[in-house]
Coordinates of C-alpha atoms and ligand atoms in Angstrom, one line a residue:
M14 CA 0.0 0.0 0.0
F15 CA 1.2 3.5 -0.8
K16 CA 2.3 5.4 2.2
E17 CA 2.4 9.1 1.9
P18 CA 5.9 10.6 2.5
T19 CA 6.6 12.5 5.7
Y20 CA 6.2 16.2 4.8
L21 CA 9.3 18.1 5.8
D22 CA 9.1 21.0 3.4
N23 CA 7.1 23.4 5.5
H24 CA 9.1 26.5 4.3
S25 CA 7.6 26.1 0.9
T26 CA 4.1 25.6 2.0
T27 CA 2.1 24.1 4.9
K28 CA -1.0 21.9 5.2
L29 CA -4.3 23.5 5.6
D30 CA -5.5 23.3 9.2
P31 CA -8.9 21.5 9.2
K32 CA -10.4 24.2 11.4
V33 CA -9.4 26.7 8.6
L34 CA -11.3 24.7 6.0
D35 CA -14.4 24.6 8.3
A36 CA -14.3 28.4 8.6
M37 CA -13.9 28.8 4.8
M38 CA -16.7 26.3 3.7
P39 CA -19.7 28.6 4.1
F40 CA -17.9 31.2 1.9
L41 CA -17.3 28.6 -0.8
T42 CA -21.0 27.7 -0.8
N43 CA -23.9 29.8 0.5
N44 CA -22.2 33.0 1.4
Y45 CA -21.0 33.9 -2.1
G46 CA -21.7 37.7 -2.0
N47 CA -19.3 40.3 -3.3
S48 CA -18.1 42.2 -0.3
A49 CA -18.5 45.5 -2.1
S50 CA -22.2 44.9 -2.8
Q51 CA -24.8 46.9 -0.9
H52 CA -27.2 44.1 0.0
Y53 CA -27.6 41.2 2.3
F54 CA -25.1 38.9 0.4
G55 CA -22.5 41.7 0.3
Y56 CA -22.9 42.5 4.0
V57 CA -22.4 38.9 5.0
S58 CA -19.1 38.9 3.1
S59 CA -17.9 42.3 4.1
E60 CA -18.6 41.5 7.8
A61 CA -16.6 38.3 7.4
I62 CA -13.7 40.2 5.9
S63 CA -13.7 42.8 8.7
I64 CA -13.5 40.0 11.3
A65 CA -10.7 38.3 9.4
R66 CA -8.8 41.5 9.0
K67 CA -9.1 42.1 12.7
K68 CA -7.6 38.7 13.5
I69 CA -4.7 39.2 11.2
A70 CA -4.1 42.6 12.7
V71 CA -4.2 41.1 16.2
L72 CA -1.5 38.6 15.2
I73 CA 1.0 41.3 14.4
N74 CA -0.3 43.9 16.8
S75 CA -1.3 46.4 14.1
S76 CA -4.6 48.1 13.5
D77 CA -6.9 46.5 11.0
E78 CA -6.7 49.7 8.9
E79 CA -3.1 48.9 8.3
I80 CA -3.7 45.5 6.5
I81 CA -3.9 45.4 2.7
F82 CA -4.9 42.1 1.2
T83 CA -2.9 40.8 -1.7
S84 CA -2.5 37.4 -3.4
G85 CA 0.4 36.4 -1.3
A86 CA 3.9 37.5 -0.1
T87 CA 5.2 37.7 -3.6
E88 CA 2.7 40.3 -4.5
S89 CA 3.2 42.1 -1.1
N90 CA 6.9 42.3 -1.8
N91 CA 6.3 43.6 -5.3
L92 CA 3.8 46.1 -4.0
A93 CA 6.1 47.3 -1.2
L94 CA 9.2 47.8 -3.4
K95 CA 7.6 49.0 -6.7
G96 CA 5.0 51.0 -4.8
I97 CA 7.4 52.9 -2.6
V98 CA 10.0 53.5 -5.4
D99 CA 7.2 54.9 -7.6
S100 CA 5.9 57.2 -4.8
Y101 CA 9.2 58.5 -3.6
K102 CA 11.4 58.5 -6.7
S103 CA 11.5 62.3 -6.6
Q104 CA 13.2 62.0 -3.2
G105 CA 15.8 59.4 -4.1
N106 CA 16.8 56.5 -6.3
H107 CA 18.5 54.2 -3.8
I108 CA 17.2 51.2 -2.0
I109 CA 19.0 48.7 0.3
T110 CA 18.4 45.0 0.6
T111 CA 20.4 41.8 1.2
K112 CA 21.9 39.0 -0.7
I113 CA 19.7 36.5 1.0
E114 CA 16.2 37.7 0.0
H115 CA 13.5 35.6 -1.4
S116 CA 13.3 35.7 -5.2
S117 CA 10.3 38.0 -5.0
I118 CA 12.5 40.7 -3.6
I119 CA 15.7 40.0 -5.6
D120 CA 13.9 39.8 -8.9
V121 CA 12.0 43.0 -8.3
C122 CA 15.3 44.7 -7.4
K123 CA 16.8 43.5 -10.7
K124 CA 13.9 45.0 -12.5
L125 CA 14.2 48.3 -10.6
E126 CA 17.9 48.4 -11.5
Q127 CA 17.0 48.2 -15.2
K128 CA 14.9 51.3 -14.5
G129 CA 17.7 53.3 -13.0
I130 CA 17.3 52.5 -9.3
I131 CA 20.5 51.9 -7.5
V132 CA 20.3 48.8 -5.3
T133 CA 22.7 47.9 -2.5
Y134 CA 22.8 44.2 -1.7
L135 CA 24.1 43.8 1.9
S136 CA 26.4 40.8 2.4
V137 CA 25.9 38.4 5.3
D138 CA 28.3 36.6 7.5
K139 CA 28.7 32.8 7.6
T140 CA 25.6 32.5 9.7
G141 CA 23.5 34.6 7.4
M142 CA 23.4 37.8 9.6
I143 CA 23.8 41.2 8.0
D144 CA 26.4 43.7 9.4
L145 CA 24.5 46.5 11.1
L146 CA 27.4 48.9 10.6
E147 CA 27.4 48.1 6.9
L148 CA 23.7 48.9 6.8
Q149 CA 24.2 52.2 8.6
N150 CA 27.1 53.2 6.3
S151 CA 25.1 52.2 3.2
I152 CA 22.3 54.7 3.9
T153 CA 22.7 57.9 1.9
D154 CA 20.4 60.9 1.5
K155 CA 19.2 59.2 -1.7
T156 CA 18.0 56.1 0.1
I157 CA 14.2 55.8 0.1
L158 CA 13.7 52.2 1.4
V159 CA 15.5 49.4 3.3
S160 CA 14.0 46.0 2.7
I161 CA 15.4 43.1 4.8
I162 CA 14.1 39.6 5.2
F163 CA 13.1 38.9 8.8
G164 CA 13.6 35.1 8.9
N165 CA 15.3 33.4 6.0
N166 CA 13.4 30.7 4.1
E167 CA 16.4 28.5 3.5
I168 CA 18.7 28.7 6.5
G169 CA 16.3 30.2 9.0
T170 CA 18.5 33.0 10.2
I171 CA 16.5 35.7 12.0
Q172 CA 17.8 39.2 11.6
Q173 CA 17.9 41.8 14.4
I174 CA 14.9 43.7 13.1
Q175 CA 14.6 45.9 16.1
K176 CA 18.2 47.2 15.7
I177 CA 17.7 47.5 11.9
S178 CA 14.6 49.5 12.5
D179 CA 16.4 51.8 14.9
I180 CA 19.1 52.5 12.3
C181 CA 16.6 53.1 9.5
H182 CA 14.5 55.5 11.6
S183 CA 17.5 57.4 13.0
K184 CA 18.3 58.1 9.3
G185 CA 14.7 58.8 8.3
V186 CA 14.4 55.9 6.0
L187 CA 11.4 53.5 5.6
L188 CA 11.9 49.9 6.6
H189 CA 10.1 47.0 4.8
T190 CA 10.6 43.4 6.0
D191 CA 9.5 40.1 4.4
A192 CA 8.2 38.4 7.5
T193 CA 6.7 35.4 5.7
Q194 CA 8.7 32.8 7.6
V195 CA 8.6 34.3 11.1
I196 CA 4.9 34.7 11.3
G197 CA 3.5 31.9 13.4
Q198 CA 7.0 31.0 14.7
L199 CA 7.9 34.2 16.6
N200 CA 5.7 36.8 18.2
V201 CA 5.9 39.6 15.7
D202 CA 4.8 43.0 17.1
V203 CA 5.0 45.7 14.4
R204 CA 4.5 48.5 17.0
E205 CA 7.3 47.3 19.2
L206 CA 9.6 46.7 16.3
N207 CA 8.6 49.9 14.6
I208 CA 8.3 48.4 11.2
D209 CA 6.8 50.5 8.3
L210 CA 5.9 47.8 5.9
M211 CA 5.7 44.1 6.3
S212 CA 4.8 41.2 3.9
F213 CA 3.4 37.9 4.9
T214 CA 1.2 35.1 3.6
S215 CA -1.5 32.7 4.6
H216 CA -0.2 29.4 3.2
K217 CA 2.9 29.3 5.4
I218 CA 0.7 29.4 8.5
H219 CA -1.7 26.5 7.6
G220 CA -4.0 28.8 5.8
P221 CA -5.1 28.7 2.1
K222 CA -2.8 29.6 -0.8
G223 CA -3.3 32.7 -2.9
I224 CA -3.9 35.2 -0.1
G225 CA -1.5 37.4 1.8
A226 CA -1.1 40.8 3.2
L227 CA 1.0 43.9 3.2
F228 CA 1.1 45.8 6.5
I229 CA 1.5 49.5 5.9
K230 CA 2.0 51.6 9.1
Q231 CA -0.4 54.5 9.5
T232 CA 1.6 57.6 10.1
T233 CA 1.3 61.4 9.5
P234 CA 2.3 62.2 6.9
K235 CA 1.0 59.0 5.3
I236 CA 3.3 56.4 3.8
L237 CA 2.6 56.7 0.1
I238 CA 2.4 53.6 -2.0
S239 CA 1.4 53.4 -5.7
A240 CA -0.9 50.5 -6.7
L241 CA 0.3 47.7 -9.0
I242 CA -3.3 46.9 -9.8
D243 CA -5.9 49.6 -10.5
G244 CA -9.6 49.1 -10.7
G245 CA -12.5 49.4 -8.4
G246 CA -10.5 51.1 -5.6
H247 CA -10.6 48.2 -3.2
E248 CA -8.2 48.1 -0.3
K249 CA -7.9 51.9 -0.1
N250 CA -7.0 52.2 -3.8
I251 CA -3.9 50.2 -3.1
R252 CA -5.0 46.9 -4.5
S253 CA -8.1 46.7 -6.6
G254 CA -10.1 43.6 -7.5
T255 CA -13.0 41.7 -5.9
L256 CA -11.8 40.4 -2.5
N257 CA -11.2 36.6 -2.3
V258 CA -13.7 36.2 0.6
P259 CA -13.2 32.4 1.4
A260 CA -9.4 32.8 1.3
I261 CA -9.5 35.9 3.5
V262 CA -11.7 34.1 6.0
G263 CA -9.3 31.2 6.0
F264 CA -6.3 33.5 6.4
G265 CA -8.1 35.1 9.4
K266 CA -8.8 31.8 11.0
A267 CA -5.2 30.7 10.4
A268 CA -3.9 33.9 12.0
E269 CA -6.2 33.4 15.0
I270 CA -5.0 29.9 15.5
A271 CA -1.3 30.9 14.9
K272 CA -1.7 33.5 17.7
S273 CA -3.4 31.2 20.2
E274 CA -1.0 28.3 19.5
L275 CA 2.2 30.3 19.1
L276 CA 4.0 29.1 22.2
T277 CA 2.8 25.5 22.2
N278 CA 3.6 25.1 18.5
S279 CA 7.0 26.7 18.5
N280 CA 8.1 24.6 21.5
F281 CA 6.7 21.5 19.8
V282 CA 8.3 22.2 16.5
K283 CA 11.6 23.2 18.0
N284 CA 11.7 19.9 19.9
L285 CA 11.1 18.0 16.6
R286 CA 13.8 19.9 14.9
D287 CA 16.3 19.4 17.7
K288 CA 15.6 15.6 17.9
F289 CA 16.0 15.4 14.1
E290 CA 19.3 17.3 14.2
T291 CA 20.7 15.3 17.1
K292 CA 20.1 12.1 15.2
L293 CA 21.6 13.4 11.9
Q294 CA 24.6 14.6 13.8
L295 CA 25.6 11.0 14.1
I296 CA 26.8 11.4 10.5
D297 CA 30.5 12.4 10.5
G298 CA 31.2 15.9 9.3
I299 CA 27.6 17.1 9.1
K300 CA 27.2 20.8 9.3
I301 CA 24.2 22.9 10.3
N302 CA 23.8 26.1 8.3
G303 CA 22.3 29.3 9.6
N304 CA 22.7 31.0 13.0
I305 CA 22.3 28.6 15.9
N306 CA 21.4 31.4 18.3
S307 CA 19.0 33.2 16.0
R308 CA 17.2 30.7 13.9
L309 CA 13.6 29.8 13.0
V310 CA 12.5 26.9 15.2
N311 CA 11.1 25.0 12.3
N312 CA 14.3 25.2 10.2
S313 CA 17.1 22.7 9.6
N314 CA 19.5 23.3 6.8
I315 CA 22.4 20.9 6.7
T316 CA 25.4 20.1 4.6
I317 CA 26.2 16.4 4.4
P318 CA 29.8 15.6 3.2
N319 CA 30.4 13.5 0.1
I320 CA 26.9 13.2 -1.2
K321 CA 24.7 14.9 -3.7
I322 CA 21.4 15.9 -2.2
K323 CA 19.6 15.1 -5.5
N324 CA 20.8 11.5 -5.1
L325 CA 19.6 11.5 -1.5
M326 CA 16.2 12.8 -2.6
R327 CA 16.0 10.0 -5.2
K328 CA 16.9 7.4 -2.6
V329 CA 14.6 8.5 0.2
K330 CA 11.2 8.8 -1.3
S331 CA 9.6 8.5 2.1
V332 CA 10.6 12.0 3.1
A333 CA 9.5 15.1 1.3
F334 CA 12.3 17.7 1.7
S335 CA 14.1 20.1 -0.6
T336 CA 17.5 21.2 -1.7
H337 CA 16.7 24.9 -1.2
A338 CA 14.0 27.4 -1.9
A339 CA 11.1 26.3 -4.1
C340 CA 11.7 29.5 -6.0
S341 CA 15.3 30.0 -6.6
T342 CA 16.7 32.9 -8.5
M343 CA 20.2 31.6 -9.4
D344 CA 21.0 29.8 -12.7
G345 CA 21.8 26.2 -12.5
N346 CA 19.6 25.8 -9.5
I347 CA 22.3 27.0 -7.1
S348 CA 21.1 28.5 -3.9
H349 CA 22.0 32.2 -3.8
V350 CA 21.5 32.1 0.0
L351 CA 24.0 29.3 0.6
N352 CA 26.3 31.0 -1.9
A353 CA 26.0 34.2 0.2
I354 CA 27.0 32.5 3.4
G355 CA 30.2 31.2 1.7
L356 CA 29.4 27.7 0.7
N357 CA 31.1 26.5 -2.5
K358 CA 29.3 24.7 -5.3
N359 CA 30.0 21.3 -3.9
E360 CA 28.8 22.2 -0.4
I361 CA 25.7 23.7 -1.9
E362 CA 24.9 20.5 -3.8
S363 CA 25.4 18.6 -0.6
S364 CA 22.9 20.8 1.4
A365 CA 19.4 20.0 2.2
R366 CA 16.6 22.0 3.8
F367 CA 14.1 20.4 6.2
G368 CA 11.1 22.3 7.6
F369 CA 8.9 21.1 10.4
S370 CA 5.4 22.0 11.5
K371 CA 2.7 21.3 14.1
M372 CA 1.3 18.7 11.7
N373 CA 4.4 16.5 12.0
T374 CA 4.7 13.8 14.7
E375 CA 7.7 12.9 16.8
K376 CA 7.4 9.3 15.5
E377 CA 7.6 10.2 11.9
I378 CA 10.5 12.6 12.5
I379 CA 12.5 9.8 14.1
E380 CA 11.7 7.4 11.3
A381 CA 12.5 10.1 8.7
A382 CA 15.9 10.7 10.4
D383 CA 16.6 7.0 10.4
S384 CA 15.8 6.5 6.7
L385 CA 18.0 9.5 5.8
I386 CA 20.9 8.3 7.9
N387 CA 20.8 4.9 6.3
A388 CA 20.6 6.3 2.8
I389 CA 23.4 8.8 3.6
K390 CA 25.7 6.0 4.8
E391 CA 25.0 4.0 1.7
L392 CA 25.6 7.0 -0.6
Q393 CA 28.8 7.9 1.2
N394 CA 30.1 4.3 1.1
S395 CA 29.4 4.0 -2.6
S396 CA 31.0 7.4 -3.3
T397 CA 34.2 6.6 -1.4
H398 CA 34.2 3.3 -3.2
I399 CA 34.1 5.1 -6.5
I400 CA 36.8 7.5 -5.5
S401 CA 39.2 4.8 -4.2
H402 CA 38.4 2.8 -7.3
T403 CA 39.3 5.8 -9.5
N404 CA 42.4 6.3 -7.6
I405 CA 43.5 2.8 -8.1
S406 CA 42.9 2.9 -11.9
N407 CA 44.7 6.2 -12.0
N408 CA 47.8 4.7 -10.5
Ligands
PLP516 C1 7.0 31.7 0.6 C2 7.7 33.0 0.6 C3 7.3 34.1 -0.2 C4 6.3 34.0 -1.2 O1 5.0 33.8 -0.7 P1 3.8 33.5 -1.6 O2 2.6 33.8 -0.8 O3 3.9 32.1 -2.0 O4 3.8 34.5 -2.8 C5 8.0 35.3 0.0 N1 9.0 35.4 0.9 C6 9.4 34.4 1.7 C7 10.5 34.6 2.7 C8 8.8 33.1 1.6 O5 9.2 32.1 2.4

């Protein structure tokens, strides 16, 4: 009988929480109104959207007025960068980001560069941390935006956003952060952290795909952001188009659950991750990537000597994991993140990413680790065999 693989790819997406599906069902069936309509069906939908917006705002400690719904973090990132650049281009043509952003930041930056925007890509140390002094020194009077990934989707490194925010604001520059991976793992408080713009998405917190949000801080004077999509003036004219009511309701429910289960889940997931890594460390020479002291609790990115991860993936069909980000920006499928922390091509090809969630069980994690260890040993033995064999024939 076919047994489903153990899902350890929770950085690329997560399983829908059954409670989220239950919350969505009425809006996929009887409650089909357009939330902009001025009649009973419209009111039912617009009421559901207000409630969901409130729940999402509570999760990040914003006001609901500050939440703009988008199709996901990719769109939120596009909107933040392109929207800010378009609104503030008369004040400057410089933005700052990092070398370890998600493709939806890097690719936007590449496009902005073609349009004459100057982009500084901050480097990171071996653990994936940016240098705060380098950030501070990179800000000029032409800088209009700093965009830094909060928690990295490959190696899990969590940046010091509070300190980054202090630096940006002491220089009067707006801060955007892609918080997609930290939401639901860490308590993110946009007030306390003093973040101006923040992207996140529903499907990384056990909500439905195709719905996300951009938080835009309410300030005086207002933060100006040009729309990518014009139309009926939805979402304060920042993002037009009929709202995806079932998805928004699901996102709201997922946010509510993420908030109420935050501590329990992060402890549970961290325990799974640590058990998994303890087991894998039985393999000689294994290396954990990222910052051990500041890392997403659900992340394990490891380099395994003398094997190619694509061979490991072929061998261990019972575990669903990945080599790196589902959406990579580098040619030849080489991770730009692992490259930025100084791994060479060989090491990158020997690196795997595992992502855990509340849906995993301790039993399946132990089994997955055992299957991986066995396969790694076999692959390492056959590769040393080939190497010694070649050596002999060379002599
Ligand atoms: C998944 C992810 C995205 C993209 O989110 P979508 O909702 O799939 O567009 C952006 N940034 C990071 C860090 C991610 O992990």
